[in-house]
PDB file of N, CA and C in Angstrom:
ATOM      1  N   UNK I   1     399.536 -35.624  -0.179  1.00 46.00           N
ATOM      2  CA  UNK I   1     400.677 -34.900  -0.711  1.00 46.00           C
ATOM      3  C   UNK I   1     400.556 -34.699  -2.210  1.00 46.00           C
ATOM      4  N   UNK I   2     400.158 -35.993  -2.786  1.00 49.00           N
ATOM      5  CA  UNK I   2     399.869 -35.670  -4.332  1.00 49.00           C
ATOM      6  C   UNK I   2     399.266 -34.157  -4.272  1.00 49.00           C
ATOM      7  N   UNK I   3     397.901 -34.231  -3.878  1.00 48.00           N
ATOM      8  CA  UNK I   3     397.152 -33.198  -4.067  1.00 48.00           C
ATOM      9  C   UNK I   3     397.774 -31.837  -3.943  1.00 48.00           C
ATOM     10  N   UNK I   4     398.804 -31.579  -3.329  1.00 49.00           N
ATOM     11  CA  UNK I   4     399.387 -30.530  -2.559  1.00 49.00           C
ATOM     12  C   UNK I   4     400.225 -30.319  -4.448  1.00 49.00           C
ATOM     13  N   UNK I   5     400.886 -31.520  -4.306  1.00 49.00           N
ATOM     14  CA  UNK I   5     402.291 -31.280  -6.228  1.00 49.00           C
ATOM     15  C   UNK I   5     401.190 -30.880  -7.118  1.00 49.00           C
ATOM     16  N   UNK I   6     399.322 -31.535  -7.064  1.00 47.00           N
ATOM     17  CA  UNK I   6     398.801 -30.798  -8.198  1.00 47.00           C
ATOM     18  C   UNK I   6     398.842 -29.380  -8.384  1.00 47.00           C
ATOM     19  N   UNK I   7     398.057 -29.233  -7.050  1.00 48.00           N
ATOM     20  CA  UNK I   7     397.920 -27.480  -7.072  1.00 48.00           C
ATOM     21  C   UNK I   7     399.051 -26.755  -7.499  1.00 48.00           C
ATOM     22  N   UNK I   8     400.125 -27.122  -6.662  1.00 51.00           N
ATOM     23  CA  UNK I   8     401.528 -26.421  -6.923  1.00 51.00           C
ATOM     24  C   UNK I   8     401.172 -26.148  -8.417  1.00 51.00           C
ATOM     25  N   UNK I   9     401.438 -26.784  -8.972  1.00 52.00           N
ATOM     26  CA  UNK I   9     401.557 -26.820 -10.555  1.00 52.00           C
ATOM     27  C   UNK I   9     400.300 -26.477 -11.503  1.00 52.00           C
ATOM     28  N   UNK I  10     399.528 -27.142 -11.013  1.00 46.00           N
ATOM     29  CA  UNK I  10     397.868 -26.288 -11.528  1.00 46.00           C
ATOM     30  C   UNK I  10     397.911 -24.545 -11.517  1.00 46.00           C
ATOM     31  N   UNK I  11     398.496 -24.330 -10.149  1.00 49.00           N
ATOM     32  CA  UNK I  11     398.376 -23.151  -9.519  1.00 49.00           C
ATOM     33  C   UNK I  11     399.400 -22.211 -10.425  1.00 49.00           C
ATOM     34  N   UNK I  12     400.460 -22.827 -10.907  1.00 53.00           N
ATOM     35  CA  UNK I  12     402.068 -21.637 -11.583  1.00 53.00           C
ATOM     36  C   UNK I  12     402.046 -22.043 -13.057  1.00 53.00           C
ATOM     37  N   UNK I  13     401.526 -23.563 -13.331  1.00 55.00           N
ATOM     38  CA  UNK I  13     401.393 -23.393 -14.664  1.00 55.00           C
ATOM     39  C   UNK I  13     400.208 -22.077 -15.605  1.00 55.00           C
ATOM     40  N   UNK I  14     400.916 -21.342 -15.951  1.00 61.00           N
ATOM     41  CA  UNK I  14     400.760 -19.758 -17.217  1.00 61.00           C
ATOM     42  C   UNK I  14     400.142 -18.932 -16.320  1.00 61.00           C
ATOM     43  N   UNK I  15     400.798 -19.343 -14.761  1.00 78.00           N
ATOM     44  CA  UNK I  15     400.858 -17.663 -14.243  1.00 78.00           C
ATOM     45  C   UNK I  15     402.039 -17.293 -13.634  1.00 78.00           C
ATOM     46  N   UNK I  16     402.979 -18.610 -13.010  1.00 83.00           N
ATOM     47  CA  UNK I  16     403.893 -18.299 -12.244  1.00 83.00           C
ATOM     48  C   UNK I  16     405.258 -18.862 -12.841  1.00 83.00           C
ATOM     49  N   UNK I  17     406.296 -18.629 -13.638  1.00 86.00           N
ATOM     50  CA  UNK I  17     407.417 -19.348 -14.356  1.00 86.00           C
ATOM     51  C   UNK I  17     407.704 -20.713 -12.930  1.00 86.00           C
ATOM     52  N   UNK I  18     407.727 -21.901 -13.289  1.00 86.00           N
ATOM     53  CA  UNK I  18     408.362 -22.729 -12.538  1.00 86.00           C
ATOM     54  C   UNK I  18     410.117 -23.424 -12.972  1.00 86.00           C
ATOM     55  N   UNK I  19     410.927 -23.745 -12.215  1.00 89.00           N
ATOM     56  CA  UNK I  19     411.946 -24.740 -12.885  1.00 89.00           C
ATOM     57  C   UNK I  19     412.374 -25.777 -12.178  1.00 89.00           C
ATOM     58  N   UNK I  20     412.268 -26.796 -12.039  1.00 88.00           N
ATOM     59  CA  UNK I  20     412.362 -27.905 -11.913  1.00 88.00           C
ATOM     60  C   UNK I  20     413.760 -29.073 -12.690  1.00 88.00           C
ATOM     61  N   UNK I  21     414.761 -29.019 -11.330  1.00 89.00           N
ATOM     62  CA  UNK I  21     415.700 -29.612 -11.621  1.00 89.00           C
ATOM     63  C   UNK I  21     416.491 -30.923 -10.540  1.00 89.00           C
ATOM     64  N   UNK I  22     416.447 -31.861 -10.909  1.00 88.00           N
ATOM     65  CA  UNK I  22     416.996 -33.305 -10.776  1.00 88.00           C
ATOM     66  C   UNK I  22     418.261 -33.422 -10.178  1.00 88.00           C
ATOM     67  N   UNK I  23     418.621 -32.229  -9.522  1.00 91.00           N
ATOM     68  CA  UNK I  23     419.731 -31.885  -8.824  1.00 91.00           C
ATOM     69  C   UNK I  23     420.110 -31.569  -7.129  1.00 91.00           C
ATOM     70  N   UNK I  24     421.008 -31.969  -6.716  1.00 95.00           N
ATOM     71  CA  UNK I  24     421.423 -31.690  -5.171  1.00 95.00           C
ATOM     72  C   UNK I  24     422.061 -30.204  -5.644  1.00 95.00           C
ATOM     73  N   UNK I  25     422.429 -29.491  -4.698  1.00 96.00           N
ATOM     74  CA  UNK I  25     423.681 -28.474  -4.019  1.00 96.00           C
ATOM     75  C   UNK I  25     423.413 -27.676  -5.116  1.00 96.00           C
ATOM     76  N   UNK I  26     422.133 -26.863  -5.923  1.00 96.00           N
ATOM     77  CA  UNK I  26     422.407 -26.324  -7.333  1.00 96.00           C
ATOM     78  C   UNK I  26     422.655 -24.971  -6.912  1.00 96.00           C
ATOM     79  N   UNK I  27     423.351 -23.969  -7.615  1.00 97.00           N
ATOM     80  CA  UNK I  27     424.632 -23.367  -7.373  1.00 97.00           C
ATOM     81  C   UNK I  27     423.566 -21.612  -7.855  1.00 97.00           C
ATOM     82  N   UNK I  28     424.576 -20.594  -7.706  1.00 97.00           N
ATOM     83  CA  UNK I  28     424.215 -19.463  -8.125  1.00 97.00           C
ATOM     84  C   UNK I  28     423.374 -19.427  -9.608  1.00 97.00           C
ATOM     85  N   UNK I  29     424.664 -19.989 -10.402  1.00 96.00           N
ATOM     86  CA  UNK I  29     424.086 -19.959 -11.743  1.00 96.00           C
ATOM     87  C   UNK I  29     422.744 -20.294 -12.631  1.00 96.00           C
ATOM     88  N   UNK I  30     422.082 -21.568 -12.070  1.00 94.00           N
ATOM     89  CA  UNK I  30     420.560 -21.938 -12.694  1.00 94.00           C
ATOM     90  C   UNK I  30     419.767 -20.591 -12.201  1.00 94.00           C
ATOM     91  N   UNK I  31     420.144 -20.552 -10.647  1.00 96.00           N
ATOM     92  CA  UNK I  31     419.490 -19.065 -10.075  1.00 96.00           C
ATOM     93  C   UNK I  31     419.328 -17.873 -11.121  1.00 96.00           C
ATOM     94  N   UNK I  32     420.446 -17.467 -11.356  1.00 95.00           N
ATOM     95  CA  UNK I  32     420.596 -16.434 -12.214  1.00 95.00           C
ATOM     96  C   UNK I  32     420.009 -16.345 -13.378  1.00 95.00           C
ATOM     97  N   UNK I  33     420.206 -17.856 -14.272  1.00 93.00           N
ATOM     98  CA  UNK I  33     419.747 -17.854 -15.415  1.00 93.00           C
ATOM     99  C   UNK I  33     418.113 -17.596 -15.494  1.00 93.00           C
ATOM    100  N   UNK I  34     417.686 -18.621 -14.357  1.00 93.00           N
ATOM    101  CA  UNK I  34     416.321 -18.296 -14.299  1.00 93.00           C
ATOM    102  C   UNK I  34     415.747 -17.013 -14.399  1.00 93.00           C
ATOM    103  N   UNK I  35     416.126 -16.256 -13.151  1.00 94.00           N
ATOM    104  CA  UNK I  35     415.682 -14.739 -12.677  1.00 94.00           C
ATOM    105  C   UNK I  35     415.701 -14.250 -14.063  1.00 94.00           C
ATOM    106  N   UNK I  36     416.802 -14.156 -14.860  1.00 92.00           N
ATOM    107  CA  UNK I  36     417.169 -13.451 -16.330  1.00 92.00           C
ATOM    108  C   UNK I  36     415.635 -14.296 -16.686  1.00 92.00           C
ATOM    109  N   UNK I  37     415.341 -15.590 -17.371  1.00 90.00           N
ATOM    110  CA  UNK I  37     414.273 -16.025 -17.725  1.00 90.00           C
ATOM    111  C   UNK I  37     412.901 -15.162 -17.842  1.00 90.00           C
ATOM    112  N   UNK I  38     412.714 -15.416 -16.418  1.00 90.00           N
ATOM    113  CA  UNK I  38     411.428 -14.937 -15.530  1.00 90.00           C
ATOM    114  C   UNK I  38     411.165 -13.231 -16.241  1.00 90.00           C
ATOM    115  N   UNK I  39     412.437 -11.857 -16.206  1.00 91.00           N
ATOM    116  CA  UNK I  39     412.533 -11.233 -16.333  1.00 91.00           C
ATOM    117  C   UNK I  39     412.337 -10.749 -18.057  1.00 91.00           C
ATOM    118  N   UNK I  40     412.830 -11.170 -18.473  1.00 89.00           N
ATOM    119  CA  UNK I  40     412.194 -11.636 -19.981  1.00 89.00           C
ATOM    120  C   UNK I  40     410.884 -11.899 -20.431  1.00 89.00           C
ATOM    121  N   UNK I  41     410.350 -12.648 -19.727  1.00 86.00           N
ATOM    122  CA  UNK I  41     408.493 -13.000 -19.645  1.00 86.00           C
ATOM    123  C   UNK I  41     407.806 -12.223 -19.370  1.00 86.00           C
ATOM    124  N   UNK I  42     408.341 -11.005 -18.585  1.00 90.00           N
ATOM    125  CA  UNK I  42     407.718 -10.037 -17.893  1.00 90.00           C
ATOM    126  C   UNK I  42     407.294 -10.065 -16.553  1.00 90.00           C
ATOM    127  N   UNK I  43     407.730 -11.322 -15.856  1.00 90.00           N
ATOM    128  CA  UNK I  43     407.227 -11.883 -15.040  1.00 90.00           C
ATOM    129  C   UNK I  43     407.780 -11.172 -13.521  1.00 90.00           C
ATOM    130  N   UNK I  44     407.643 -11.294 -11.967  1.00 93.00           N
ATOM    131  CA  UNK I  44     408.263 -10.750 -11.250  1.00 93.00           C
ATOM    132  C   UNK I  44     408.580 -11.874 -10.344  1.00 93.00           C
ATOM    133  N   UNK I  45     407.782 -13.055 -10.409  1.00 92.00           N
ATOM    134  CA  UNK I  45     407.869 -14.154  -9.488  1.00 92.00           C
ATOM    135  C   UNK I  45     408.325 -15.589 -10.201  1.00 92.00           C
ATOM    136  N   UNK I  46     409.136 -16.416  -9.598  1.00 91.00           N
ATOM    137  CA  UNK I  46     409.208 -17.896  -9.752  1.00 91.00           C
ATOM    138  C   UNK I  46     409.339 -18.519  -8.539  1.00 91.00           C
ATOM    139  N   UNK I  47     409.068 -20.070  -9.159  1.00 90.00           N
ATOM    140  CA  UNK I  47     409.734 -20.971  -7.911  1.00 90.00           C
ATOM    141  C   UNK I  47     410.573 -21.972  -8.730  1.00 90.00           C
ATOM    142  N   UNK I  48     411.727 -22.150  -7.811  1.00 93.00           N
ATOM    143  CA  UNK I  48     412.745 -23.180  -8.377  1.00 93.00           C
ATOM    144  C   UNK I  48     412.589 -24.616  -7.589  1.00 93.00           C
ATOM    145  N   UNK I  49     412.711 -25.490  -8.135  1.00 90.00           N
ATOM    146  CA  UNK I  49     412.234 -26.608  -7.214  1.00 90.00           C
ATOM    147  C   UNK I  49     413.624 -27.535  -7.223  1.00 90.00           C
ATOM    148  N   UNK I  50     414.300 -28.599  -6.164  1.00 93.00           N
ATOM    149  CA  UNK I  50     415.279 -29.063  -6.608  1.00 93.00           C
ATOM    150  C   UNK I  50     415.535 -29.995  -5.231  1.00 93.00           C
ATOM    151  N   UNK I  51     416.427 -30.748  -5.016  1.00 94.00           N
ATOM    152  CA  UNK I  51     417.010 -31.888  -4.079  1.00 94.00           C
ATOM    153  C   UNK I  51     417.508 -30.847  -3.180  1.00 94.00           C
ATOM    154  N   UNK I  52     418.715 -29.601  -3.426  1.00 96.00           N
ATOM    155  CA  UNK I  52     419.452 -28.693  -2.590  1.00 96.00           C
ATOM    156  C   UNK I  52     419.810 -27.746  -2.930  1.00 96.00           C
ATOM    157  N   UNK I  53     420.165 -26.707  -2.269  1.00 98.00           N
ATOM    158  CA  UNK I  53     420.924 -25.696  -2.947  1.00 98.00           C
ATOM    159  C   UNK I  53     422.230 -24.911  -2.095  1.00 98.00           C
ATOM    160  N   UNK I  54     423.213 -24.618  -2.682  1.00 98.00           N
ATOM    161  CA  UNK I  54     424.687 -24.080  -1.965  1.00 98.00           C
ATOM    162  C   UNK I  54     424.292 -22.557  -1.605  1.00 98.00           C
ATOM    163  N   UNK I  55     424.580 -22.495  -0.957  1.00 98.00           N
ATOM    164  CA  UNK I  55     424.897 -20.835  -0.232  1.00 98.00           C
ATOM    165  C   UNK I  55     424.729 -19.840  -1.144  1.00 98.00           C
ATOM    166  N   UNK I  56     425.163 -20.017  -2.235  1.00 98.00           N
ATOM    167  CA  UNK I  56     424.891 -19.118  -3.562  1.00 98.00           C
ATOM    168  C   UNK I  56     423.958 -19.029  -4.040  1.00 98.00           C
ATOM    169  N   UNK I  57     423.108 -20.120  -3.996  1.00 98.00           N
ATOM    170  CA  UNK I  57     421.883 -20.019  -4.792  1.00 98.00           C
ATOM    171  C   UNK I  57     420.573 -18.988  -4.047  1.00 98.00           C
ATOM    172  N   UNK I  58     420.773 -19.288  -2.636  1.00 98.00           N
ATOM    173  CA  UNK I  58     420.546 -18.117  -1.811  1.00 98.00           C
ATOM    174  C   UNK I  58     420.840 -16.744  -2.026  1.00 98.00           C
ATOM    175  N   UNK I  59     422.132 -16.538  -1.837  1.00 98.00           N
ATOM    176  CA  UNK I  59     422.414 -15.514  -2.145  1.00 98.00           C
ATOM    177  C   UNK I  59     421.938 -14.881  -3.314  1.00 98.00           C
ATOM    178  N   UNK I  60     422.068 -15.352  -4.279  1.00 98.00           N
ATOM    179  CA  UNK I  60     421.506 -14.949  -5.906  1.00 98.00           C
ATOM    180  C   UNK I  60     419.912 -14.446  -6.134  1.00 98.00           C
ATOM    181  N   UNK I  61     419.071 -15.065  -5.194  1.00 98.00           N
ATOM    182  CA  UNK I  61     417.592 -15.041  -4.604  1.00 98.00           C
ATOM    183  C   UNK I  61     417.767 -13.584  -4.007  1.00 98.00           C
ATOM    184  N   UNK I  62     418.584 -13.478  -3.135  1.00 98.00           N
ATOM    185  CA  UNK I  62     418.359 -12.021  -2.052  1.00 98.00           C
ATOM    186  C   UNK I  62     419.180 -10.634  -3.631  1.00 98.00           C
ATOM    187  N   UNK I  63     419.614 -11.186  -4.336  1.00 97.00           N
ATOM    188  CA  UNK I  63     420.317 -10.373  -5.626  1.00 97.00           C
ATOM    189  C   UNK I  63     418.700 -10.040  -6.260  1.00 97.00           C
ATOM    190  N   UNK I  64     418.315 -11.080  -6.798  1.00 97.00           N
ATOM    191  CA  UNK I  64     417.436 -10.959  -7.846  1.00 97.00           C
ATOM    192  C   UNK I  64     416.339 -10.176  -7.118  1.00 97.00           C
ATOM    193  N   UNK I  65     416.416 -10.099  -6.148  1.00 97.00           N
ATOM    194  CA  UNK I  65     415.272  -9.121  -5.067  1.00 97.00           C
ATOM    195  C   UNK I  65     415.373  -7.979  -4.943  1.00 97.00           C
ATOM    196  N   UNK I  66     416.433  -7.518  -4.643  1.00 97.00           N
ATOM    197  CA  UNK I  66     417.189  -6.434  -4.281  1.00 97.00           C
ATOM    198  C   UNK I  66     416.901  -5.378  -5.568  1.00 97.00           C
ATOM    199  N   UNK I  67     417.923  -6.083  -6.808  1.00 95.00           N
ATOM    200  CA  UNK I  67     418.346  -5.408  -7.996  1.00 95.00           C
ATOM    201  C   UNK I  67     417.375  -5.530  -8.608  1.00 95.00           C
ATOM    202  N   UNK I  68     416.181  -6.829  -8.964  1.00 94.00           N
ATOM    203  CA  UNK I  68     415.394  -6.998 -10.171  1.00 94.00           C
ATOM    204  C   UNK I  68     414.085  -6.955  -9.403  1.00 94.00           C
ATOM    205  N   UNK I  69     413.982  -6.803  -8.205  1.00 96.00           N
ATOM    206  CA  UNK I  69     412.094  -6.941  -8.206  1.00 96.00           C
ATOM    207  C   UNK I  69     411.842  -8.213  -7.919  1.00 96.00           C
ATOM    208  N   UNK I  70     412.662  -9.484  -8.307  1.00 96.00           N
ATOM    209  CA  UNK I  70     412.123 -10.563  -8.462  1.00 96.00           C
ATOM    210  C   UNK I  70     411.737 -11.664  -7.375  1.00 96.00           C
ATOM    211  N   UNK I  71     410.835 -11.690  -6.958  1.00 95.00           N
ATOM    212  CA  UNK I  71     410.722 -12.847  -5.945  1.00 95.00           C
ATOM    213  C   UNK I  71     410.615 -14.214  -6.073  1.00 95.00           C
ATOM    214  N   UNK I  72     411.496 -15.022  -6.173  1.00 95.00           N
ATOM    215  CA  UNK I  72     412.068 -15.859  -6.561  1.00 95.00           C
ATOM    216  C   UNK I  72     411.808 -17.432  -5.279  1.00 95.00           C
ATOM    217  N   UNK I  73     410.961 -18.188  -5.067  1.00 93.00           N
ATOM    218  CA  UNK I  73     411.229 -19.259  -3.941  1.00 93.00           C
ATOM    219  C   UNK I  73     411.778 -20.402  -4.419  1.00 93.00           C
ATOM    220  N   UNK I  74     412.764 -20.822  -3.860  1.00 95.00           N
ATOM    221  CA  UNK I  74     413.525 -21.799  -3.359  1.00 95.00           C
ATOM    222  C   UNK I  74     413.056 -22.776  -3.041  1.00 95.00           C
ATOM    223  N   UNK I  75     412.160 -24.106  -3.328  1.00 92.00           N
ATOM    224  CA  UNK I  75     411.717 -25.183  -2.751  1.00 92.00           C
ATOM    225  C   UNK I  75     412.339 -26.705  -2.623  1.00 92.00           C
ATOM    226  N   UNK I  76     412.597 -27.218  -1.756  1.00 92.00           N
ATOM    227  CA  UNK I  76     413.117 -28.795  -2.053  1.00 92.00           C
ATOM    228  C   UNK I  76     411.976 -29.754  -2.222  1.00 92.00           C
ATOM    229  N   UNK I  77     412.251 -30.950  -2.157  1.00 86.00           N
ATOM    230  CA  UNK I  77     411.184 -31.646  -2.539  1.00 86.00           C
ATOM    231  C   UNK I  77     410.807 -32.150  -1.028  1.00 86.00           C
ATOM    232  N   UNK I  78     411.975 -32.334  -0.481  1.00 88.00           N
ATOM    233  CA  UNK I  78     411.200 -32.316   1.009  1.00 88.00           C
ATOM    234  C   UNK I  78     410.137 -31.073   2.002  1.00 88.00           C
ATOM    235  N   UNK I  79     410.360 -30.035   0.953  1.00 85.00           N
ATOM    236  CA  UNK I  79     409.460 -28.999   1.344  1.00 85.00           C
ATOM    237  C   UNK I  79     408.078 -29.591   1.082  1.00 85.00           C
ATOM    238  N   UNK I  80     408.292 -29.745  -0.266  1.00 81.00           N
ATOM    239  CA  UNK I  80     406.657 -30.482  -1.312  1.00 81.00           C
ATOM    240  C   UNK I  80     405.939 -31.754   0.315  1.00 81.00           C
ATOM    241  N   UNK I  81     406.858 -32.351   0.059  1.00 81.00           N
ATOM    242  CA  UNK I  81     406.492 -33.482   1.458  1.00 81.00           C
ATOM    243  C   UNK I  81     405.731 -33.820   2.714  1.00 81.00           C
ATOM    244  N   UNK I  82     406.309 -32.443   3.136  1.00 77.00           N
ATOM    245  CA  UNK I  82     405.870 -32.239   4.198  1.00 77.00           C
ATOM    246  C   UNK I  82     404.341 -31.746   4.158  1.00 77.00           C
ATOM    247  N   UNK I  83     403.701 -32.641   5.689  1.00 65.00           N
ATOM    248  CA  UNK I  83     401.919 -32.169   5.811  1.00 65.00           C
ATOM    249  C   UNK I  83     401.694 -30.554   5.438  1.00 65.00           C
ATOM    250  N   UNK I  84     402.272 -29.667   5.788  1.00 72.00           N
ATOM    251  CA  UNK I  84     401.590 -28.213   6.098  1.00 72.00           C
ATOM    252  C   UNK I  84     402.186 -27.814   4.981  1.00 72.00           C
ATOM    253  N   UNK I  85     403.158 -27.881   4.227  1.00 70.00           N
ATOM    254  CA  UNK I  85     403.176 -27.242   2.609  1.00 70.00           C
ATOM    255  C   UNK I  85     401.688 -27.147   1.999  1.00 70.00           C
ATOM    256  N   UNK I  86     401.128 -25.800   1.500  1.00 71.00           N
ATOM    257  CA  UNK I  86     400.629 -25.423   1.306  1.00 71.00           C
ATOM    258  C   UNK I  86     400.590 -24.713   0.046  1.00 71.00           C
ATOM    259  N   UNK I  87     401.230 -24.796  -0.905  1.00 67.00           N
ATOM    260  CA  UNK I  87     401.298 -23.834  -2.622  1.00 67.00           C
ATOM    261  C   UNK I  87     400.859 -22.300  -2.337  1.00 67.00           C
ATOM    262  N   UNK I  88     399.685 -22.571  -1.776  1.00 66.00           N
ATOM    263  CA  UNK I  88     399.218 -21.374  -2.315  1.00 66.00           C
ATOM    264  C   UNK I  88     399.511 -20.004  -1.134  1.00 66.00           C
ATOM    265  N   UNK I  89     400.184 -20.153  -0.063  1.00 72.00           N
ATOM    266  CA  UNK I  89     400.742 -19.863   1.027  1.00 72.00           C
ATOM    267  C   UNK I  89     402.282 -19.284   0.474  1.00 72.00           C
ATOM    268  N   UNK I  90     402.352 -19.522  -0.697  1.00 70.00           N
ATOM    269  CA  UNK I  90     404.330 -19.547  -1.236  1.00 70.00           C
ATOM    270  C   UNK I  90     404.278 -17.920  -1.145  1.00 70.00           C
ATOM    271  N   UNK I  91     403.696 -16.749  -1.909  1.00 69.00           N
ATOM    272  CA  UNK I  91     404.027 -15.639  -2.009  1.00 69.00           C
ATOM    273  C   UNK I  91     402.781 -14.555  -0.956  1.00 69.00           C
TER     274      UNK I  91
END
């Protein structure tokens, strides 16, 4: 599994914006702020990494798609965990 968190991060560190937050149930808003982030960089893709996320933060993902281009993934850490997570499989 280690090997799997290197790549992840080998793989998005100065090509793919990552954010990484210490949080359950995280809400529309980090969503948003990010996408704005990402969009700024010039960028079209991130991944957000986190404990959970509320219904909104979803929703805000299918927004930032729609309106900005942005493809945006959603990961928990129980995603990271699991055998068949794969990084490079994300987009």
């Amino acid at each position: 599994m280690q090997k799997y968190i290197y790549n992840l991060c080998s793989w998005i560190l100065g090509t793919i914006p990552i954010q990484v937050k210490q949080s359950d149930d995280v809400g529309r808003n980090p969503i948003d702020n990010f996408a704005w982030a990402i969009s700024r960089a010039g960028k079209k893709k991130g991944v957000f990494v986190a404990f959970s996320y509320s219904k909104g933060a979803f929703e805000e993902v299918a927004r930032a798609k729609q309106n900005n281009g942005i493809d945006l993934k959603l990961l928990t850490i129980d995603d990271m965990l699991k055998a068949e997570f794969n990084p490079m499989e994300m987009f």
